[in-house]
Amino acid sequence: MRPKLMGILNVTPDSFSDGGRHASLQQAIAAGLRLAEAGADIIDVGGESTRPGAAEVPLEEEIRRTAPVVEALARQGLRVSIDTMKAGVMRAALDAGATMLNDVSALQADPQSLPLAAASGAQVVLMHMPGNPRTMQGLAEYRDVVAEVQAALAARIAAAEAAGIPRARLIADPGIGFGKDMAQNLALMRALEAFHALGVPLLLGASRKSLIPAVAGPAAPSERLPGSLALALRGAEAKVAWLRVHDVAETRQALALWEAIRP
Ligand code: 7PJ
């Protein structure tokens, strides 16, 4: 079994050209359809950058960016997930047809998110991040990063279950690059199998992340496909259920060969 692919669709203003809101909406929808044609099993729509130090996006603006894209892609029959930390954005996306909630705060940033997720019937990705995107890099201190990330995810799984989200709807993600330095990211990549002890499917998001230039030398994000494929294949070897990637067709090709020659 190879992992399913979650194709990344950023709908921040810098992602599409500035021909106005309608033009960028059409571009975003077209980009989502291309991800699906390339073989994405789900399209992950995100309207707020979680890069360290990125500006916070007001709720209404994040909904304006994401909900029309979710609706258009869902209406085409595609599976859509919403990458957000805000319950209001989740609500709008669910109403527009999203079937997965991807929250890098593991449903902690907004107190409404847990009950909303419980009532929704959607799948939920619980990702590990210490603090928030503004504070996380100052919190990259662990005695045993694998054990501590695992314990934190187990606590979020327990909180989700206590709020009424059945375990069968949960997916766990170690959160590569979120409040971790290079050595810690490598330790997590090396120990991915350990996270199966959580008892839920795993998602790995390592595509184009700064771990790649940290190990292999300077490379702009657009030049990180080779490293991204290496990390994706490591995820496949560790039997993650989902890979969150920018380069869907390329990842599919790598996975097809990996699957064909795997002992
Ligand atoms: C992740 C994410 C990830 C999940 C981002 C980037 C940063 N969601 N959203 N896992 N990363 N579940 O793509 O570089 O690793 S945004």
PDB file of C-alpha atoms and ligand atoms in Angstrom:
ATOM      1  CA  MET A   1       0.000   0.000   0.000  1.00  0.00           C
ATOM      2  CA  ARG A   2       1.302   3.399  -0.913  1.00  0.00           C
ATOM      3  CA  PRO A   3       0.317   6.575   0.860  1.00  0.00           C
ATOM      4  CA  LYS A   4      -2.550   8.698  -0.419  1.00  0.00           C
ATOM      5  CA  LEU A   5      -1.612  12.166  -1.606  1.00  0.00           C
ATOM      6  CA  MET A   6      -2.861  15.444  -0.202  1.00  0.00           C
ATOM      7  CA  GLY A   7      -2.133  18.183  -2.750  1.00  0.00           C
ATOM      8  CA  ILE A   8      -1.278  21.599  -1.291  1.00  0.00           C
ATOM      9  CA  LEU A   9      -3.310  24.555  -2.568  1.00  0.00           C
ATOM     10  CA  ASN A  10      -2.297  27.865  -0.984  1.00  0.00           C
ATOM     11  CA  VAL A  11      -4.790  30.650  -1.590  1.00  0.00           C
ATOM     12  CA  THR A  12      -2.836  33.472  -0.008  1.00  0.00           C
ATOM     13  CA  PRO A  13      -2.642  36.689  -2.104  1.00  0.00           C
ATOM     14  CA  ASP A  14       1.007  36.051  -3.035  1.00  0.00           C
ATOM     15  CA  SER A  15       0.108  32.614  -4.476  1.00  0.00           C
ATOM     16  CA  PHE A  16      -1.787  33.881  -7.534  1.00  0.00           C
ATOM     17  CA  SER A  17      -1.386  36.917  -9.775  1.00  0.00           C
ATOM     18  CA  ASP A  18      -2.988  40.192  -8.814  1.00  0.00           C
ATOM     19  CA  GLY A  19      -5.646  40.492 -11.517  1.00  0.00           C
ATOM     20  CA  GLY A  20      -8.264  40.968  -8.819  1.00  0.00           C
ATOM     21  CA  ARG A  21     -10.227  38.621  -6.596  1.00  0.00           C
ATOM     22  CA  HIS A  22     -12.193  36.938  -9.388  1.00  0.00           C
ATOM     23  CA  ALA A  23      -9.075  36.252 -11.457  1.00  0.00           C
ATOM     24  CA  SER A  24      -7.198  34.783  -8.516  1.00  0.00           C
ATOM     25  CA  LEU A  25     -10.235  32.674  -7.592  1.00  0.00           C
ATOM     26  CA  GLN A  26     -10.312  31.228 -11.124  1.00  0.00           C
ATOM     27  CA  GLN A  27      -6.551  30.577 -10.938  1.00  0.00           C
ATOM     28  CA  ALA A  28      -6.873  28.862  -7.574  1.00  0.00           C
ATOM     29  CA  ILE A  29      -9.675  26.602  -8.818  1.00  0.00           C
ATOM     30  CA  ALA A  30      -7.660  25.730 -11.932  1.00  0.00           C
ATOM     31  CA  ALA A  31      -4.640  24.912  -9.775  1.00  0.00           C
ATOM     32  CA  GLY A  32      -6.775  22.634  -7.597  1.00  0.00           C
ATOM     33  CA  LEU A  33      -8.134  20.818 -10.638  1.00  0.00           C
ATOM     34  CA  ARG A  34      -4.567  20.343 -11.904  1.00  0.00           C
ATOM     35  CA  LEU A  35      -3.556  18.801  -8.555  1.00  0.00           C
ATOM     36  CA  ALA A  36      -6.481  16.380  -8.847  1.00  0.00           C
ATOM     37  CA  GLU A  37      -5.594  15.502 -12.451  1.00  0.00           C
ATOM     38  CA  ALA A  38      -2.032  14.868 -11.307  1.00  0.00           C
ATOM     39  CA  GLY A  39      -3.394  12.289  -8.868  1.00  0.00           C
ATOM     40  CA  ALA A  40      -4.136  14.050  -5.595  1.00  0.00           C
ATOM     41  CA  ASP A  41      -6.632  12.128  -3.446  1.00  0.00           C
ATOM     42  CA  ILE A  42      -7.583  15.294  -1.585  1.00  0.00           C
ATOM     43  CA  ILE A  43      -6.888  19.004  -2.089  1.00  0.00           C
ATOM     44  CA  ASP A  44      -5.729  20.888   1.030  1.00  0.00           C
ATOM     45  CA  VAL A  45      -6.928  24.494   0.760  1.00  0.00           C
ATOM     46  CA  GLY A  46      -5.159  27.019   3.010  1.00  0.00           C
ATOM     47  CA  GLY A  47      -5.691  30.777   3.266  1.00  0.00           C
ATOM     48  CA  GLU A  48      -3.272  31.719   6.047  1.00  0.00           C
ATOM     49  CA  SER A  49       0.493  31.222   5.987  1.00  0.00           C
ATOM     50  CA  THR A  50       1.824  29.395   9.033  1.00  0.00           C
ATOM     51  CA  ARG A  51       5.417  30.388   8.300  1.00  0.00           C
ATOM     52  CA  PRO A  52       7.184  31.684  11.419  1.00  0.00           C
ATOM     53  CA  GLY A  53       6.367  35.392  11.713  1.00  0.00           C
ATOM     54  CA  ALA A  54       3.660  35.466   9.021  1.00  0.00           C
ATOM     55  CA  ALA A  55       0.856  38.001   9.538  1.00  0.00           C
ATOM     56  CA  GLU A  56      -2.408  36.765  11.038  1.00  0.00           C
ATOM     57  CA  VAL A  57      -5.362  36.823   8.627  1.00  0.00           C
ATOM     58  CA  PRO A  58      -8.732  38.065   9.919  1.00  0.00           C
ATOM     59  CA  LEU A  59     -11.521  35.467   9.987  1.00  0.00           C
ATOM     60  CA  GLU A  60     -13.676  37.056   7.284  1.00  0.00           C
ATOM     61  CA  GLU A  61     -10.738  37.452   4.912  1.00  0.00           C
ATOM     62  CA  GLU A  62      -9.641  33.836   5.411  1.00  0.00           C
ATOM     63  CA  ILE A  63     -13.194  32.671   4.641  1.00  0.00           C
ATOM     64  CA  ARG A  64     -13.339  34.900   1.536  1.00  0.00           C
ATOM     65  CA  ARG A  65     -10.119  33.349   0.267  1.00  0.00           C
ATOM     66  CA  THR A  66     -10.919  29.709   0.951  1.00  0.00           C
ATOM     67  CA  ALA A  67     -14.672  28.976   0.917  1.00  0.00           C
ATOM     68  CA  PRO A  68     -15.301  29.743  -2.795  1.00  0.00           C
ATOM     69  CA  VAL A  69     -12.349  27.531  -3.777  1.00  0.00           C
ATOM     70  CA  VAL A  70     -13.525  24.697  -1.537  1.00  0.00           C
ATOM     71  CA  GLU A  71     -17.026  24.987  -2.973  1.00  0.00           C
ATOM     72  CA  ALA A  72     -15.898  24.967  -6.605  1.00  0.00           C
ATOM     73  CA  LEU A  73     -13.586  21.973  -6.132  1.00  0.00           C
ATOM     74  CA  ALA A  74     -16.110  20.002  -4.067  1.00  0.00           C
ATOM     75  CA  ARG A  75     -18.764  20.668  -6.704  1.00  0.00           C
ATOM     76  CA  GLN A  76     -16.407  19.077  -9.268  1.00  0.00           C
ATOM     77  CA  GLY A  77     -16.480  15.936  -7.125  1.00  0.00           C
ATOM     78  CA  LEU A  78     -13.057  16.392  -5.533  1.00  0.00           C
ATOM     79  CA  ARG A  79     -12.288  15.671  -1.898  1.00  0.00           C
ATOM     80  CA  VAL A  80     -11.230  18.854  -0.132  1.00  0.00           C
ATOM     81  CA  SER A  81      -9.548  19.507   3.201  1.00  0.00           C
ATOM     82  CA  ILE A  82      -9.261  22.898   4.886  1.00  0.00           C
ATOM     83  CA  ASP A  83      -5.924  23.946   6.427  1.00  0.00           C
ATOM     84  CA  THR A  84      -6.903  26.400   9.162  1.00  0.00           C
ATOM     85  CA  MET A  85      -6.742  27.080  12.884  1.00  0.00           C
ATOM     86  CA  LYS A  86     -10.070  28.957  12.943  1.00  0.00           C
ATOM     87  CA  ALA A  87     -13.431  27.317  13.659  1.00  0.00           C
ATOM     88  CA  GLY A  88     -15.258  29.883  11.505  1.00  0.00           C
ATOM     89  CA  VAL A  89     -13.128  28.952   8.500  1.00  0.00           C
ATOM     90  CA  MET A  90     -13.730  25.256   9.198  1.00  0.00           C
ATOM     91  CA  ARG A  91     -17.489  25.879   9.399  1.00  0.00           C
ATOM     92  CA  ALA A  92     -17.535  27.728   6.056  1.00  0.00           C
ATOM     93  CA  ALA A  93     -15.415  25.022   4.425  1.00  0.00           C
ATOM     94  CA  LEU A  94     -17.635  22.216   5.750  1.00  0.00           C
ATOM     95  CA  ASP A  95     -20.699  24.055   4.434  1.00  0.00           C
ATOM     96  CA  ALA A  96     -18.904  24.348   1.077  1.00  0.00           C
ATOM     97  CA  GLY A  97     -18.240  20.597   0.943  1.00  0.00           C
ATOM     98  CA  ALA A  98     -14.910  19.962   2.693  1.00  0.00           C
ATOM     99  CA  THR A  99     -14.637  16.510   4.301  1.00  0.00           C
ATOM    100  CA  MET A 100     -11.362  16.903   6.214  1.00  0.00           C
ATOM    101  CA  LEU A 101     -10.175  19.459   8.771  1.00  0.00           C
ATOM    102  CA  ASN A 102      -6.394  20.006   8.839  1.00  0.00           C
ATOM    103  CA  ASP A 103      -5.445  22.052  11.883  1.00  0.00           C
ATOM    104  CA  VAL A 104      -1.749  22.653  12.655  1.00  0.00           C
ATOM    105  CA  SER A 105      -2.803  23.522  16.227  1.00  0.00           C
ATOM    106  CA  ALA A 106      -4.552  20.139  16.643  1.00  0.00           C
ATOM    107  CA  LEU A 107      -7.858  21.915  17.410  1.00  0.00           C
ATOM    108  CA  GLN A 108      -6.332  24.027  20.202  1.00  0.00           C
ATOM    109  CA  ALA A 109      -6.096  27.514  18.686  1.00  0.00           C
ATOM    110  CA  ASP A 110      -9.852  28.122  18.690  1.00  0.00           C
ATOM    111  CA  PRO A 111     -12.059  26.788  21.516  1.00  0.00           C
ATOM    112  CA  GLN A 112     -14.940  26.265  19.051  1.00  0.00           C
ATOM    113  CA  SER A 113     -12.955  23.870  16.870  1.00  0.00           C
ATOM    114  CA  LEU A 114     -13.274  20.701  18.969  1.00  0.00           C
ATOM    115  CA  PRO A 115     -17.092  20.816  19.254  1.00  0.00           C
ATOM    116  CA  LEU A 116     -17.415  21.836  15.613  1.00  0.00           C
ATOM    117  CA  ALA A 117     -15.207  18.955  14.480  1.00  0.00           C
ATOM    118  CA  ALA A 118     -17.145  16.550  16.686  1.00  0.00           C
ATOM    119  CA  ALA A 119     -20.487  17.602  15.208  1.00  0.00           C
ATOM    120  CA  SER A 120     -19.218  17.590  11.621  1.00  0.00           C
ATOM    121  CA  GLY A 121     -18.456  13.992  10.750  1.00  0.00           C
ATOM    122  CA  ALA A 122     -15.272  15.160   8.970  1.00  0.00           C
ATOM    123  CA  GLN A 123     -11.867  13.534   9.238  1.00  0.00           C
ATOM    124  CA  VAL A 124      -9.463  15.541  11.385  1.00  0.00           C
ATOM    125  CA  VAL A 125      -5.692  15.925  11.069  1.00  0.00           C
ATOM    126  CA  LEU A 126      -4.112  16.613  14.464  1.00  0.00           C
ATOM    127  CA  MET A 127      -0.619  18.056  13.912  1.00  0.00           C
ATOM    128  CA  HIS A 128       2.025  18.635  16.554  1.00  0.00           C
ATOM    129  CA  MET A 129       3.173  22.203  17.098  1.00  0.00           C
ATOM    130  CA  PRO A 130       4.455  23.688  20.366  1.00  0.00           C
ATOM    131  CA  GLY A 131       2.899  27.105  21.053  1.00  0.00           C
ATOM    132  CA  ASN A 132       1.742  28.883  17.899  1.00  0.00           C
ATOM    133  CA  PRO A 133       3.400  29.847  14.593  1.00  0.00           C
ATOM    134  CA  ARG A 134       4.795  33.014  16.179  1.00  0.00           C
ATOM    135  CA  THR A 135       6.290  31.314  19.239  1.00  0.00           C
ATOM    136  CA  MET A 136       7.055  27.798  18.035  1.00  0.00           C
ATOM    137  CA  GLN A 137      10.724  28.204  17.029  1.00  0.00           C
ATOM    138  CA  GLY A 138      11.546  29.466  20.530  1.00  0.00           C
ATOM    139  CA  LEU A 139       9.944  26.303  21.913  1.00  0.00           C
ATOM    140  CA  ALA A 140      12.132  23.822  20.017  1.00  0.00           C
ATOM    141  CA  GLU A 141      13.513  22.290  23.192  1.00  0.00           C
ATOM    142  CA  TYR A 142      12.995  18.640  23.899  1.00  0.00           C
ATOM    143  CA  ARG A 143      14.773  16.070  26.017  1.00  0.00           C
ATOM    144  CA  ASP A 144      13.480  13.319  23.707  1.00  0.00           C
ATOM    145  CA  VAL A 145      11.719  14.851  20.714  1.00  0.00           C
ATOM    146  CA  VAL A 146      10.150  11.601  19.474  1.00  0.00           C
ATOM    147  CA  ALA A 147       8.713  10.650  22.873  1.00  0.00           C
ATOM    148  CA  GLU A 148       7.508  14.182  23.588  1.00  0.00           C
ATOM    149  CA  VAL A 149       5.831  14.716  20.216  1.00  0.00           C
ATOM    150  CA  GLN A 150       4.213  11.303  20.540  1.00  0.00           C
ATOM    151  CA  ALA A 151       2.933  12.089  24.059  1.00  0.00           C
ATOM    152  CA  ALA A 152       1.577  15.461  22.941  1.00  0.00           C
ATOM    153  CA  LEU A 153      -0.253  13.838  20.006  1.00  0.00           C
ATOM    154  CA  ALA A 154      -1.647  11.128  22.291  1.00  0.00           C
ATOM    155  CA  ALA A 155      -3.023  13.885  24.533  1.00  0.00           C
ATOM    156  CA  ARG A 156      -4.663  15.618  21.567  1.00  0.00           C
ATOM    157  CA  ILE A 157      -6.174  12.301  20.389  1.00  0.00           C
ATOM    158  CA  ALA A 158      -7.575  11.807  23.906  1.00  0.00           C
ATOM    159  CA  ALA A 159      -8.980  15.354  23.924  1.00  0.00           C
ATOM    160  CA  ALA A 160     -10.586  14.808  20.534  1.00  0.00           C
ATOM    161  CA  GLU A 161     -12.140  11.530  21.637  1.00  0.00           C
ATOM    162  CA  ALA A 162     -13.387  13.120  24.872  1.00  0.00           C
ATOM    163  CA  ALA A 163     -15.040  15.836  22.765  1.00  0.00           C
ATOM    164  CA  GLY A 164     -16.875  13.180  20.780  1.00  0.00           C
ATOM    165  CA  ILE A 165     -14.682  12.695  17.689  1.00  0.00           C
ATOM    166  CA  PRO A 166     -14.383   8.952  17.113  1.00  0.00           C
ATOM    167  CA  ARG A 167     -10.827   7.664  16.764  1.00  0.00           C
ATOM    168  CA  ALA A 168     -11.752   6.354  13.302  1.00  0.00           C
ATOM    169  CA  ARG A 169     -11.923   9.969  12.079  1.00  0.00           C
ATOM    170  CA  LEU A 170      -8.499  11.024  13.430  1.00  0.00           C
ATOM    171  CA  ILE A 171      -5.149  11.315  11.667  1.00  0.00           C
ATOM    172  CA  ALA A 172      -1.917  12.252  13.486  1.00  0.00           C
ATOM    173  CA  ASP A 173       1.006  14.273  12.105  1.00  0.00           C
ATOM    174  CA  PRO A 174       4.367  14.917  13.832  1.00  0.00           C
ATOM    175  CA  GLY A 175       4.506  18.424  12.339  1.00  0.00           C
ATOM    176  CA  ILE A 176       7.844  18.488  10.542  1.00  0.00           C
ATOM    177  CA  GLY A 177       9.342  21.994  10.790  1.00  0.00           C
ATOM    178  CA  PHE A 178       6.889  23.274  13.387  1.00  0.00           C
ATOM    179  CA  GLY A 179       8.883  24.170  16.504  1.00  0.00           C
ATOM    180  CA  LYS A 180      11.703  21.770  15.680  1.00  0.00           C
ATOM    181  CA  ASP A 181      15.311  22.346  14.617  1.00  0.00           C
ATOM    182  CA  MET A 182      17.119  20.343  11.948  1.00  0.00           C
ATOM    183  CA  ALA A 183      18.319  17.598  14.292  1.00  0.00           C
ATOM    184  CA  GLN A 184      14.839  17.244  15.786  1.00  0.00           C
ATOM    185  CA  ASN A 185      13.193  17.071  12.350  1.00  0.00           C
ATOM    186  CA  LEU A 186      15.685  14.382  11.335  1.00  0.00           C
ATOM    187  CA  ALA A 187      15.015  12.429  14.538  1.00  0.00           C
ATOM    188  CA  LEU A 188      11.284  12.483  13.771  1.00  0.00           C
ATOM    189  CA  MET A 189      11.830  11.399  10.159  1.00  0.00           C
ATOM    190  CA  ARG A 190      14.085   8.566  11.351  1.00  0.00           C
ATOM    191  CA  ALA A 191      11.565   7.381  13.976  1.00  0.00           C
ATOM    192  CA  LEU A 192       8.306   7.759  12.022  1.00  0.00           C
ATOM    193  CA  GLU A 193       7.280   4.148  12.714  1.00  0.00           C
ATOM    194  CA  ALA A 194       7.098   4.928  16.443  1.00  0.00           C
ATOM    195  CA  PHE A 195       4.030   7.092  15.807  1.00  0.00           C
ATOM    196  CA  HIS A 196       1.990   4.043  14.798  1.00  0.00           C
ATOM    197  CA  ALA A 197       1.727   3.415  18.555  1.00  0.00           C
ATOM    198  CA  LEU A 198      -0.808   6.269  18.553  1.00  0.00           C
ATOM    199  CA  GLY A 199      -3.248   3.873  16.896  1.00  0.00           C
ATOM    200  CA  VAL A 200      -4.446   6.245  14.166  1.00  0.00           C
ATOM    201  CA  PRO A 201      -3.330   6.748  10.543  1.00  0.00           C
ATOM    202  CA  LEU A 202      -0.358   9.084  10.069  1.00  0.00           C
ATOM    203  CA  LEU A 203       0.144  12.085   7.785  1.00  0.00           C
ATOM    204  CA  LEU A 204       3.578  13.427   6.849  1.00  0.00           C
ATOM    205  CA  GLY A 205       4.123  16.969   5.572  1.00  0.00           C
ATOM    206  CA  ALA A 206       7.743  17.499   4.601  1.00  0.00           C
ATOM    207  CA  SER A 207       7.381  18.831   1.042  1.00  0.00           C
ATOM    208  CA  ARG A 208       9.825  21.699   0.281  1.00  0.00           C
ATOM    209  CA  LYS A 209      10.492  22.298   3.973  1.00  0.00           C
ATOM    210  CA  SER A 210      13.643  23.996   5.273  1.00  0.00           C
ATOM    211  CA  LEU A 211      14.955  20.680   6.545  1.00  0.00           C
ATOM    212  CA  ILE A 212      15.987  20.067   2.928  1.00  0.00           C
ATOM    213  CA  PRO A 213      18.419  23.004   2.526  1.00  0.00           C
ATOM    214  CA  ALA A 214      19.498  22.526   6.155  1.00  0.00           C
ATOM    215  CA  VAL A 215      20.799  19.082   5.233  1.00  0.00           C
ATOM    216  CA  ALA A 216      21.681  19.392   1.552  1.00  0.00           C
ATOM    217  CA  GLY A 217      22.736  23.026   1.154  1.00  0.00           C
ATOM    218  CA  PRO A 218      21.030  26.174  -0.112  1.00  0.00           C
ATOM    219  CA  ALA A 219      17.977  25.616  -2.323  1.00  0.00           C
ATOM    220  CA  ALA A 220      14.978  27.887  -2.845  1.00  0.00           C
ATOM    221  CA  PRO A 221      11.598  26.232  -2.127  1.00  0.00           C
ATOM    222  CA  SER A 222      10.999  25.682  -5.845  1.00  0.00           C
ATOM    223  CA  GLU A 223      14.309  23.766  -6.017  1.00  0.00           C
ATOM    224  CA  ARG A 224      13.517  21.291  -3.251  1.00  0.00           C
ATOM    225  CA  LEU A 225      11.733  18.567  -5.231  1.00  0.00           C
ATOM    226  CA  PRO A 226      14.574  16.010  -4.994  1.00  0.00           C
ATOM    227  CA  GLY A 227      14.772  16.347  -1.221  1.00  0.00           C
ATOM    228  CA  SER A 228      10.984  16.326  -0.974  1.00  0.00           C
ATOM    229  CA  LEU A 229      10.856  13.013  -2.862  1.00  0.00           C
ATOM    230  CA  ALA A 230      13.482  11.490  -0.577  1.00  0.00           C
ATOM    231  CA  LEU A 231      11.398  12.458   2.461  1.00  0.00           C
ATOM    232  CA  ALA A 232       8.177  11.224   0.817  1.00  0.00           C
ATOM    233  CA  LEU A 233       9.731   7.810   0.144  1.00  0.00           C
ATOM    234  CA  ARG A 234      10.844   7.615   3.766  1.00  0.00           C
ATOM    235  CA  GLY A 235       7.207   8.278   4.714  1.00  0.00           C
ATOM    236  CA  ALA A 236       6.060   5.509   2.384  1.00  0.00           C
ATOM    237  CA  GLU A 237       8.592   3.116   3.903  1.00  0.00           C
ATOM    238  CA  ALA A 238       7.203   3.977   7.353  1.00  0.00           C
ATOM    239  CA  LYS A 239       3.663   3.270   6.088  1.00  0.00           C
ATOM    240  CA  VAL A 240       2.183   6.711   6.604  1.00  0.00           C
ATOM    241  CA  ALA A 241      -1.377   6.881   5.262  1.00  0.00           C
ATOM    242  CA  TRP A 242      -1.054  10.377   3.795  1.00  0.00           C
ATOM    243  CA  LEU A 243       1.666  12.548   2.269  1.00  0.00           C
ATOM    244  CA  ARG A 244       0.998  16.301   2.057  1.00  0.00           C
ATOM    245  CA  VAL A 245       2.884  17.478  -1.036  1.00  0.00           C
ATOM    246  CA  HIS A 246       3.223  20.324  -3.520  1.00  0.00           C
ATOM    247  CA  ASP A 247       4.445  18.161  -6.418  1.00  0.00           C
ATOM    248  CA  VAL A 248       1.724  15.551  -6.858  1.00  0.00           C
ATOM    249  CA  ALA A 249       2.637  14.030 -10.236  1.00  0.00           C
ATOM    250  CA  GLU A 250       6.310  13.780  -9.318  1.00  0.00           C
ATOM    251  CA  THR A 251       5.545  12.178  -5.957  1.00  0.00           C
ATOM    252  CA  ARG A 252       3.181   9.705  -7.606  1.00  0.00           C
ATOM    253  CA  GLN A 253       5.908   8.676 -10.034  1.00  0.00           C
ATOM    254  CA  ALA A 254       8.416   8.150  -7.236  1.00  0.00           C
ATOM    255  CA  LEU A 255       5.879   6.154  -5.205  1.00  0.00           C
ATOM    256  CA  ALA A 256       4.932   3.959  -8.159  1.00  0.00           C
ATOM    257  CA  LEU A 257       8.571   2.916  -8.592  1.00  0.00           C
ATOM    258  CA  TRP A 258       9.061   2.499  -4.857  1.00  0.00           C
ATOM    259  CA  GLU A 259       6.031   0.214  -4.707  1.00  0.00           C
ATOM    260  CA  ALA A 260       7.111  -1.813  -7.726  1.00  0.00           C
ATOM    261  CA  ILE A 261      10.576  -2.650  -6.376  1.00  0.00           C
ATOM    262  CA  ARG A 262       9.991  -2.799  -2.648  1.00  0.00           C
ATOM    263  CA  PRO A 263      11.160  -6.168  -1.253  1.00  0.00           C
TER     264      PRO A 263
HETATM  265  C1  7PJ B   1       1.782  21.155   7.360  1.00  0.00           C
HETATM  266  C2  7PJ B   1       0.435  21.505   7.352  1.00  0.00           C
HETATM  267  C3  7PJ B   1       2.163  19.844   7.797  1.00  0.00           C
HETATM  268  C4  7PJ B   1      -0.183  19.430   8.159  1.00  0.00           C
HETATM  269  C5  7PJ B   1       1.615  23.194   6.663  1.00  0.00           C
HETATM  270  C6  7PJ B   1       4.334  24.141   4.709  1.00  0.00           C
HETATM  271  C7  7PJ B   1       3.793  24.793   5.922  1.00  0.00           C
HETATM  272  N1  7PJ B   1      -0.548  20.659   7.738  1.00  0.00           N
HETATM  273  N2  7PJ B   1       0.347  22.793   6.913  1.00  0.00           N
HETATM  274  N3  7PJ B   1       1.136  19.033   8.189  1.00  0.00           N
HETATM  275  N4  7PJ B   1       2.502  22.217   6.905  1.00  0.00           N
HETATM  276  N5  7PJ B   1      -1.105  18.567   8.560  1.00  0.00           N
HETATM  277  O1  7PJ B   1       3.639  23.483   3.944  1.00  0.00           O
HETATM  278  O2  7PJ B   1       5.571  24.324   4.494  1.00  0.00           O
HETATM  279  O3  7PJ B   1       3.325  19.448   7.864  1.00  0.00           O
HETATM  280  S1  7PJ B   1       2.012  24.783   6.094  1.00  0.00           S
END
